[in-house]
Amino acid sequence: MSGSERREQLIRISRTLFAEKGFDGTSIEEIAATAQVSKPVVYEHFGGKEGVYAVVVDREMQKLLGMITEALSATHSLVKLERAALALLQYIEESSEGFRILVRDSHAASGTGTFASLISEIASQVEDVLADEFAARGYDPKLAPMYAQMLVGMVALTGQWWLDVRKPGREEVAAHLVNLAWNGLTGLNPNPSITAVTREQSAAASKARSTSEKELRELERVREKELREAEKARQKELKEAEKARVRELKERERLLKEAEKAREREEKIRQREARLAERAARLEQVDHPE
């Protein structure tokens, strides 16, 4: 597993643990054990629990903020409101773990602010929309910031409630939210529903996201398979290399033994020739005494 893949694995595991147990209830030991790595690996990537928590929170905040920002790009104000409410509920539905982290801890270790600060940032975008609407309808645009906080706060608190109950469905909850926000208590529609254009856009976005996630899962499976095959090939190569090394050592040992035997034979031959030469010299002296 490459360094970037290991980092993503640790982020996914940490995200699940933080959602289940919160920041204080999660330990570096548990993150490392779940990922089947040593604690130093986690420290190497993030510097500690605070580091990985900050990455998880920042990703979730950017994801939610991006979805809300995209929703507010619609032209009609009603559609903007519908799409913004749907975007938050969709995020909650598809990223429940991330939303639990954002609303549960608001821990200073995140380094990116709290859920309240995220809501405030979203409200500042809604504020611009409301200011234009107020001006067009003859209302005081200076009141837009207050109304933006009210509107976003209502949607956010409803989302926190819906996180656990999940009933009614996402579109129905969004329709009732917009019904209250758009019509007010005195003008409530008894059977509200979101507009067709919002429903079509939401369905198209969900389909695209589902296809994208499916492709990502398939790519991840392919990548994991490739990594397993690569690891098997590497292990096979290591075994073959070890066998070759053993054979080489045995061959070297055999050659050394043969060389040693050859030296011993040469030494014996030299010694025998020396004895023969010595005997021949003695015989020579006997045959030819001075």
mmCIF file of C-alpha atoms in Angstrom:
data_model
loop_
_atom_site.group_PDB
_atom_site.id
_atom_site.type_symbol
_atom_site.label_atom_id
_atom_site.label_comp_id
_atom_site.label_asym_id
_atom_site.label_seq_id
_atom_site.Cartn_x
_atom_site.Cartn_y
_atom_site.Cartn_z
ATOM 1 C CA MET A 1 0.000 0.000 0.000
ATOM 2 C CA SER A 2 1.399 3.373 -1.040
ATOM 3 C CA GLY A 3 1.741 6.300 1.357
ATOM 4 C CA SER A 4 -1.283 8.151 -0.096
ATOM 5 C CA GLU A 5 -3.413 4.999 0.032
ATOM 6 C CA ARG A 6 -2.400 4.384 3.638
ATOM 7 C CA ARG A 7 -3.292 7.996 4.485
ATOM 8 C CA GLU A 8 -6.756 7.638 2.942
ATOM 9 C CA GLN A 9 -7.285 4.356 4.795
ATOM 10 C CA LEU A 10 -6.427 6.009 8.101
ATOM 11 C CA ILE A 11 -8.778 8.915 7.353
ATOM 12 C CA ARG A 12 -11.677 6.537 6.569
ATOM 13 C CA ILE A 13 -11.094 4.504 9.720
ATOM 14 C CA SER A 14 -10.711 7.590 11.893
ATOM 15 C CA ARG A 15 -13.886 9.091 10.443
ATOM 16 C CA THR A 16 -15.879 6.016 11.470
ATOM 17 C CA LEU A 17 -14.354 5.908 14.960
ATOM 18 C CA PHE A 18 -14.862 9.637 15.568
ATOM 19 C CA ALA A 19 -18.499 9.308 14.467
ATOM 20 C CA GLU A 20 -19.085 6.373 16.826
ATOM 21 C CA LYS A 21 -17.106 7.504 19.863
ATOM 22 C CA GLY A 22 -16.297 11.177 19.432
ATOM 23 C CA PHE A 23 -12.881 12.789 19.614
ATOM 24 C CA ASP A 24 -12.231 12.064 23.294
ATOM 25 C CA GLY A 25 -13.474 8.487 23.054
ATOM 26 C CA THR A 26 -11.129 7.606 20.194
ATOM 27 C CA SER A 27 -7.452 6.828 20.700
ATOM 28 C CA ILE A 28 -4.449 6.627 18.411
ATOM 29 C CA GLU A 29 -4.030 3.012 19.557
ATOM 30 C CA GLU A 30 -7.525 2.159 18.339
ATOM 31 C CA ILE A 31 -7.008 3.887 14.995
ATOM 32 C CA ALA A 32 -3.712 2.053 14.476
ATOM 33 C CA ALA A 33 -5.133 -1.309 15.587
ATOM 34 C CA THR A 34 -8.146 -1.005 13.277
ATOM 35 C CA ALA A 35 -5.863 -0.141 10.359
ATOM 36 C CA GLN A 36 -3.482 -2.954 11.397
ATOM 37 C CA VAL A 37 -0.514 -0.624 11.552
ATOM 38 C CA SER A 38 1.734 0.615 14.339
ATOM 39 C CA LYS A 39 1.126 3.912 16.138
ATOM 40 C CA PRO A 40 4.217 5.542 14.567
ATOM 41 C CA VAL A 41 2.571 5.158 11.141
ATOM 42 C CA VAL A 42 -0.375 7.306 12.275
ATOM 43 C CA TYR A 43 1.991 9.847 13.825
ATOM 44 C CA GLU A 44 4.037 9.925 10.634
ATOM 45 C CA HIS A 45 1.009 10.873 8.520
ATOM 46 C CA PHE A 46 -0.859 13.218 10.872
ATOM 47 C CA GLY A 47 1.342 14.044 13.859
ATOM 48 C CA GLY A 48 -1.270 12.743 16.289
ATOM 49 C CA LYS A 49 -4.990 12.319 16.902
ATOM 50 C CA GLU A 50 -5.606 16.069 16.596
ATOM 51 C CA GLY A 51 -4.063 16.050 13.126
ATOM 52 C CA VAL A 52 -6.223 13.301 11.687
ATOM 53 C CA TYR A 53 -9.312 14.785 13.362
ATOM 54 C CA ALA A 54 -8.615 18.156 11.751
ATOM 55 C CA VAL A 55 -8.358 16.516 8.309
ATOM 56 C CA VAL A 56 -11.623 14.592 8.802
ATOM 57 C CA VAL A 57 -13.538 17.679 9.997
ATOM 58 C CA ASP A 58 -12.136 19.906 7.250
ATOM 59 C CA ARG A 59 -13.147 17.421 4.555
ATOM 60 C CA GLU A 60 -16.683 17.143 5.901
ATOM 61 C CA MET A 61 -17.097 20.890 6.216
ATOM 62 C CA GLN A 62 -15.808 21.481 2.685
ATOM 63 C CA LYS A 63 -18.080 18.772 1.292
ATOM 64 C CA LEU A 64 -21.206 20.177 2.978
ATOM 65 C CA LEU A 65 -20.310 23.761 2.129
ATOM 66 C CA GLY A 66 -19.700 22.788 -1.490
ATOM 67 C CA MET A 67 -23.110 21.100 -1.768
ATOM 68 C CA ILE A 68 -24.890 24.102 -0.255
ATOM 69 C CA THR A 69 -22.974 26.547 -2.458
ATOM 70 C CA GLU A 70 -23.899 24.569 -5.568
ATOM 71 C CA ALA A 71 -27.547 24.520 -4.473
ATOM 72 C CA LEU A 72 -27.587 28.302 -4.127
ATOM 73 C CA SER A 73 -26.489 28.708 -7.746
ATOM 74 C CA ALA A 74 -30.078 28.233 -8.946
ATOM 75 C CA THR A 75 -31.861 31.241 -10.422
ATOM 76 C CA HIS A 76 -35.267 31.299 -8.727
ATOM 77 C CA SER A 77 -35.281 31.985 -4.987
ATOM 78 C CA LEU A 78 -37.761 29.200 -4.231
ATOM 79 C CA VAL A 79 -35.627 26.691 -6.106
ATOM 80 C CA LYS A 80 -32.553 27.944 -4.249
ATOM 81 C CA LEU A 81 -34.278 27.336 -0.941
ATOM 82 C CA GLU A 82 -35.503 23.906 -1.973
ATOM 83 C CA ARG A 83 -32.117 22.830 -3.278
ATOM 84 C CA ALA A 84 -30.288 24.147 -0.212
ATOM 85 C CA ALA A 85 -32.611 22.236 2.134
ATOM 86 C CA LEU A 86 -32.278 19.112 -0.005
ATOM 87 C CA ALA A 87 -28.479 19.486 -0.128
ATOM 88 C CA LEU A 88 -28.222 19.479 3.668
ATOM 89 C CA LEU A 89 -30.582 16.514 4.028
ATOM 90 C CA GLN A 90 -28.764 14.688 1.239
ATOM 91 C CA TYR A 91 -25.435 15.248 2.962
ATOM 92 C CA ILE A 92 -26.915 13.903 6.199
ATOM 93 C CA GLU A 93 -28.302 10.872 4.392
ATOM 94 C CA GLU A 94 -25.158 10.058 2.438
ATOM 95 C CA SER A 95 -22.555 11.198 4.986
ATOM 96 C CA SER A 96 -24.176 10.419 8.328
ATOM 97 C CA GLU A 97 -20.828 9.722 9.973
ATOM 98 C CA GLY A 98 -19.455 13.078 8.860
ATOM 99 C CA PHE A 99 -22.529 14.962 10.056
ATOM 100 C CA ARG A 100 -22.370 13.256 13.458
ATOM 101 C CA ILE A 101 -18.768 14.384 13.795
ATOM 102 C CA LEU A 102 -19.634 17.972 12.876
ATOM 103 C CA VAL A 103 -22.573 18.333 15.256
ATOM 104 C CA ARG A 104 -21.268 16.197 18.122
ATOM 105 C CA ASP A 105 -17.835 17.446 19.021
ATOM 106 C CA SER A 106 -17.115 20.908 17.661
ATOM 107 C CA HIS A 107 -13.707 20.148 19.144
ATOM 108 C CA ALA A 108 -10.990 22.793 19.156
ATOM 109 C CA ALA A 109 -8.599 20.205 17.721
ATOM 110 C CA SER A 110 -10.360 20.468 14.368
ATOM 111 C CA GLY A 111 -8.514 23.722 13.694
ATOM 112 C CA THR A 112 -11.196 24.678 11.173
ATOM 113 C CA GLY A 113 -13.937 25.955 13.442
ATOM 114 C CA THR A 114 -17.157 24.461 14.717
ATOM 115 C CA PHE A 115 -20.431 23.420 13.175
ATOM 116 C CA ALA A 116 -21.808 26.791 14.269
ATOM 117 C CA SER A 117 -19.106 28.556 12.273
ATOM 118 C CA LEU A 118 -19.955 26.417 9.238
ATOM 119 C CA ILE A 119 -23.634 27.328 9.565
ATOM 120 C CA SER A 120 -22.629 30.961 9.886
ATOM 121 C CA GLU A 121 -20.623 30.694 6.671
ATOM 122 C CA ILE A 122 -23.588 29.172 4.857
ATOM 123 C CA ALA A 123 -25.828 31.885 6.303
ATOM 124 C CA SER A 124 -23.530 34.548 4.868
ATOM 125 C CA GLN A 125 -24.156 33.116 1.395
ATOM 126 C CA VAL A 126 -27.900 32.936 1.974
ATOM 127 C CA GLU A 127 -27.704 36.517 3.210
ATOM 128 C CA ASP A 128 -26.702 37.727 -0.259
ATOM 129 C CA VAL A 129 -29.677 35.925 -1.786
ATOM 130 C CA LEU A 130 -32.098 37.356 0.760
ATOM 131 C CA ALA A 131 -30.691 40.874 0.416
ATOM 132 C CA ASP A 132 -31.523 40.867 -3.303
ATOM 133 C CA GLU A 133 -35.003 39.507 -2.624
ATOM 134 C CA PHE A 134 -35.642 42.062 0.135
ATOM 135 C CA ALA A 135 -34.543 44.920 -2.086
ATOM 136 C CA ALA A 136 -36.735 43.701 -4.956
ATOM 137 C CA ARG A 137 -39.774 43.467 -2.648
ATOM 138 C CA GLY A 138 -39.223 46.769 -0.899
ATOM 139 C CA TYR A 139 -37.945 45.335 2.411
ATOM 140 C CA ASP A 140 -34.917 46.616 4.286
ATOM 141 C CA PRO A 141 -31.847 44.674 2.976
ATOM 142 C CA LYS A 142 -30.105 45.319 6.304
ATOM 143 C CA LEU A 143 -32.399 42.725 7.866
ATOM 144 C CA ALA A 144 -31.111 40.000 5.487
ATOM 145 C CA PRO A 145 -28.307 38.775 7.824
ATOM 146 C CA MET A 146 -30.777 38.156 10.662
ATOM 147 C CA TYR A 147 -33.239 36.354 8.421
ATOM 148 C CA ALA A 148 -30.409 34.302 6.916
ATOM 149 C CA GLN A 149 -29.391 33.086 10.397
ATOM 150 C CA MET A 150 -33.013 32.216 11.180
ATOM 151 C CA LEU A 151 -33.511 30.355 7.937
ATOM 152 C CA VAL A 152 -30.242 28.377 8.008
ATOM 153 C CA GLY A 153 -30.630 27.655 11.723
ATOM 154 C CA MET A 154 -34.081 26.206 11.135
ATOM 155 C CA VAL A 155 -32.801 23.942 8.382
ATOM 156 C CA ALA A 156 -29.728 22.872 10.389
ATOM 157 C CA LEU A 157 -31.705 21.989 13.535
ATOM 158 C CA THR A 158 -34.240 20.080 11.459
ATOM 159 C CA GLY A 159 -31.346 18.174 9.905
ATOM 160 C CA GLN A 160 -30.008 17.232 13.332
ATOM 161 C CA TRP A 161 -33.422 15.900 14.294
ATOM 162 C CA TRP A 162 -33.820 14.033 10.989
ATOM 163 C CA LEU A 163 -30.357 12.440 11.364
ATOM 164 C CA ASP A 164 -31.826 9.828 13.724
ATOM 165 C CA VAL A 165 -35.511 9.597 12.813
ATOM 166 C CA ARG A 166 -35.149 9.555 8.983
ATOM 167 C CA LYS A 167 -38.905 9.895 8.601
ATOM 168 C CA PRO A 168 -40.515 11.321 6.535
ATOM 169 C CA GLY A 169 -38.286 10.991 3.474
ATOM 170 C CA ARG A 170 -35.741 13.559 2.397
ATOM 171 C CA GLU A 171 -37.867 15.313 -0.230
ATOM 172 C CA GLU A 172 -40.922 15.473 2.025
ATOM 173 C CA VAL A 173 -38.922 17.018 4.870
ATOM 174 C CA ALA A 174 -37.421 19.543 2.452
ATOM 175 C CA ALA A 175 -40.879 20.389 1.112
ATOM 176 C CA HIS A 176 -42.215 21.100 4.598
ATOM 177 C CA LEU A 177 -39.157 23.155 5.486
ATOM 178 C CA VAL A 178 -39.584 25.278 2.402
ATOM 179 C CA ASN A 179 -43.323 25.454 3.044
ATOM 180 C CA LEU A 180 -42.712 27.036 6.441
ATOM 181 C CA ALA A 181 -39.882 29.266 5.273
ATOM 182 C CA TRP A 182 -41.566 30.424 2.050
ATOM 183 C CA ASN A 183 -45.213 30.665 3.084
ATOM 184 C CA GLY A 184 -44.986 31.322 6.820
ATOM 185 C CA LEU A 185 -47.323 29.863 9.416
ATOM 186 C CA THR A 186 -50.304 31.852 8.171
ATOM 187 C CA GLY A 187 -49.943 30.704 4.578
ATOM 188 C CA LEU A 188 -48.950 27.047 4.942
ATOM 189 C CA ASN A 189 -49.813 24.703 2.108
ATOM 190 C CA PRO A 190 -51.544 21.604 3.574
ATOM 191 C CA ASN A 191 -49.839 19.304 1.023
ATOM 192 C CA PRO A 192 -46.483 20.803 0.092
ATOM 193 C CA SER A 193 -44.067 19.250 -2.388
ATOM 194 C CA ILE A 194 -40.859 20.408 -3.961
ATOM 195 C CA THR A 195 -40.962 21.794 -7.485
ATOM 196 C CA ALA A 196 -40.471 19.494 -10.460
ATOM 197 C CA VAL A 197 -37.275 21.224 -11.535
ATOM 198 C CA THR A 198 -35.695 20.665 -8.109
ATOM 199 C CA ARG A 199 -36.823 17.026 -8.059
ATOM 200 C CA GLU A 200 -35.328 16.397 -11.509
ATOM 201 C CA GLN A 201 -32.062 18.123 -10.630
ATOM 202 C CA SER A 202 -31.826 16.215 -7.349
ATOM 203 C CA ALA A 203 -32.493 12.885 -9.064
ATOM 204 C CA ALA A 204 -29.902 13.619 -11.745
ATOM 205 C CA ALA A 205 -27.318 14.645 -9.162
ATOM 206 C CA SER A 206 -27.994 11.551 -7.043
ATOM 207 C CA LYS A 207 -27.692 9.314 -10.099
ATOM 208 C CA ALA A 208 -24.432 10.940 -11.123
ATOM 209 C CA ARG A 209 -23.089 10.644 -7.604
ATOM 210 C CA SER A 210 -24.203 7.017 -7.338
ATOM 211 C CA THR A 211 -22.509 6.199 -10.649
ATOM 212 C CA SER A 212 -19.373 8.024 -9.576
ATOM 213 C CA GLU A 213 -19.266 6.237 -6.210
ATOM 214 C CA LYS A 214 -19.847 2.894 -7.921
ATOM 215 C CA GLU A 215 -16.990 3.589 -10.303
ATOM 216 C CA LEU A 216 -14.769 4.622 -7.402
ATOM 217 C CA ARG A 217 -15.611 1.428 -5.498
ATOM 218 C CA GLU A 218 -14.881 -0.617 -8.615
ATOM 219 C CA LEU A 219 -11.584 1.200 -9.120
ATOM 220 C CA GLU A 220 -10.729 0.608 -5.489
ATOM 221 C CA ARG A 221 -11.487 -3.108 -5.837
ATOM 222 C CA VAL A 222 -9.342 -3.269 -8.976
ATOM 223 C CA ARG A 223 -6.550 -1.368 -7.226
ATOM 224 C CA GLU A 224 -6.708 -3.655 -4.189
ATOM 225 C CA LYS A 225 -6.623 -6.691 -6.485
ATOM 226 C CA GLU A 226 -3.622 -5.259 -8.313
ATOM 227 C CA LEU A 227 -1.896 -4.555 -5.008
ATOM 228 C CA ARG A 228 -2.540 -8.113 -3.828
ATOM 229 C CA GLU A 229 -1.245 -9.543 -7.095
ATOM 230 C CA ALA A 230 1.763 -7.247 -6.973
ATOM 231 C CA GLU A 231 2.458 -8.340 -3.405
ATOM 232 C CA LYS A 232 2.169 -12.003 -4.399
ATOM 233 C CA ALA A 233 4.529 -11.412 -7.310
ATOM 234 C CA ARG A 234 6.946 -9.612 -5.009
ATOM 235 C CA GLN A 235 6.834 -12.444 -2.468
ATOM 236 C CA LYS A 236 7.382 -14.942 -5.272
ATOM 237 C CA GLU A 237 10.355 -12.955 -6.526
ATOM 238 C CA LEU A 238 11.768 -12.799 -3.011
ATOM 239 C CA LYS A 239 11.415 -16.565 -2.620
ATOM 240 C CA GLU A 240 13.024 -17.183 -6.013
ATOM 241 C CA ALA A 241 15.823 -14.772 -5.139
ATOM 242 C CA GLU A 242 16.334 -16.547 -1.807
ATOM 243 C CA LYS A 243 16.447 -19.919 -3.535
ATOM 244 C CA ALA A 244 18.939 -18.568 -6.064
ATOM 245 C CA ARG A 245 21.046 -17.143 -3.243
ATOM 246 C CA VAL A 246 21.019 -20.493 -1.434
ATOM 247 C CA ARG A 247 21.989 -22.275 -4.644
ATOM 248 C CA GLU A 248 24.756 -19.765 -5.225
ATOM 249 C CA LEU A 249 26.075 -20.247 -1.679
ATOM 250 C CA LYS A 250 25.993 -24.013 -2.067
ATOM 251 C CA GLU A 251 27.775 -23.774 -5.403
ATOM 252 C CA ARG A 252 30.382 -21.457 -3.923
ATOM 253 C CA GLU A 253 30.860 -23.810 -0.994
ATOM 254 C CA ARG A 254 31.249 -26.738 -3.389
ATOM 255 C CA LEU A 255 33.832 -24.874 -5.450
ATOM 256 C CA LEU A 256 35.718 -23.900 -2.300
ATOM 257 C CA LYS A 257 35.781 -27.520 -1.163
ATOM 258 C CA GLU A 258 36.982 -28.663 -4.566
ATOM 259 C CA ALA A 259 39.654 -25.965 -4.581
ATOM 260 C CA GLU A 260 40.715 -27.032 -1.073
ATOM 261 C CA LYS A 261 40.921 -30.662 -2.202
ATOM 262 C CA ALA A 262 42.908 -29.612 -5.250
ATOM 263 C CA ARG A 263 45.326 -27.685 -3.023
ATOM 264 C CA GLU A 264 45.648 -30.725 -0.744
ATOM 265 C CA ARG A 265 46.345 -32.952 -3.737
ATOM 266 C CA GLU A 266 48.936 -30.493 -5.042
ATOM 267 C CA GLU A 267 50.530 -30.329 -1.595
ATOM 268 C CA LYS A 268 50.706 -34.126 -1.398
ATOM 269 C CA ILE A 269 52.203 -34.305 -4.881
ATOM 270 C CA ARG A 270 54.748 -31.607 -3.960
ATOM 271 C CA GLN A 271 55.664 -33.434 -0.761
ATOM 272 C CA ARG A 272 56.009 -36.744 -2.616
ATOM 273 C CA GLU A 273 58.163 -35.159 -5.288
ATOM 274 C CA ALA A 274 60.311 -33.621 -2.548
ATOM 275 C CA ARG A 275 60.751 -37.035 -0.879
ATOM 276 C CA LEU A 276 61.601 -38.650 -4.209
ATOM 277 C CA ALA A 277 64.134 -35.924 -4.946
ATOM 278 C CA GLU A 278 65.649 -36.369 -1.503
ATOM 279 C CA ARG A 279 65.875 -40.163 -1.992
ATOM 280 C CA ALA A 280 67.412 -39.715 -5.415
ATOM 281 C CA ALA A 281 70.010 -37.403 -3.926
ATOM 282 C CA ARG A 282 70.931 -39.945 -1.269
ATOM 283 C CA LEU A 283 71.232 -42.702 -3.873
ATOM 284 C CA GLU A 284 73.400 -40.458 -5.928
ATOM 285 C CA GLN A 285 75.712 -39.989 -2.991
ATOM 286 C CA VAL A 286 75.919 -43.748 -2.401
ATOM 287 C CA ASP A 287 76.667 -44.511 -6.031
ATOM 288 C CA HIS A 288 79.237 -41.762 -6.372
ATOM 289 C CA PRO A 289 80.995 -41.232 -3.088
ATOM 290 C CA GLU A 290 83.573 -38.478 -3.105
#
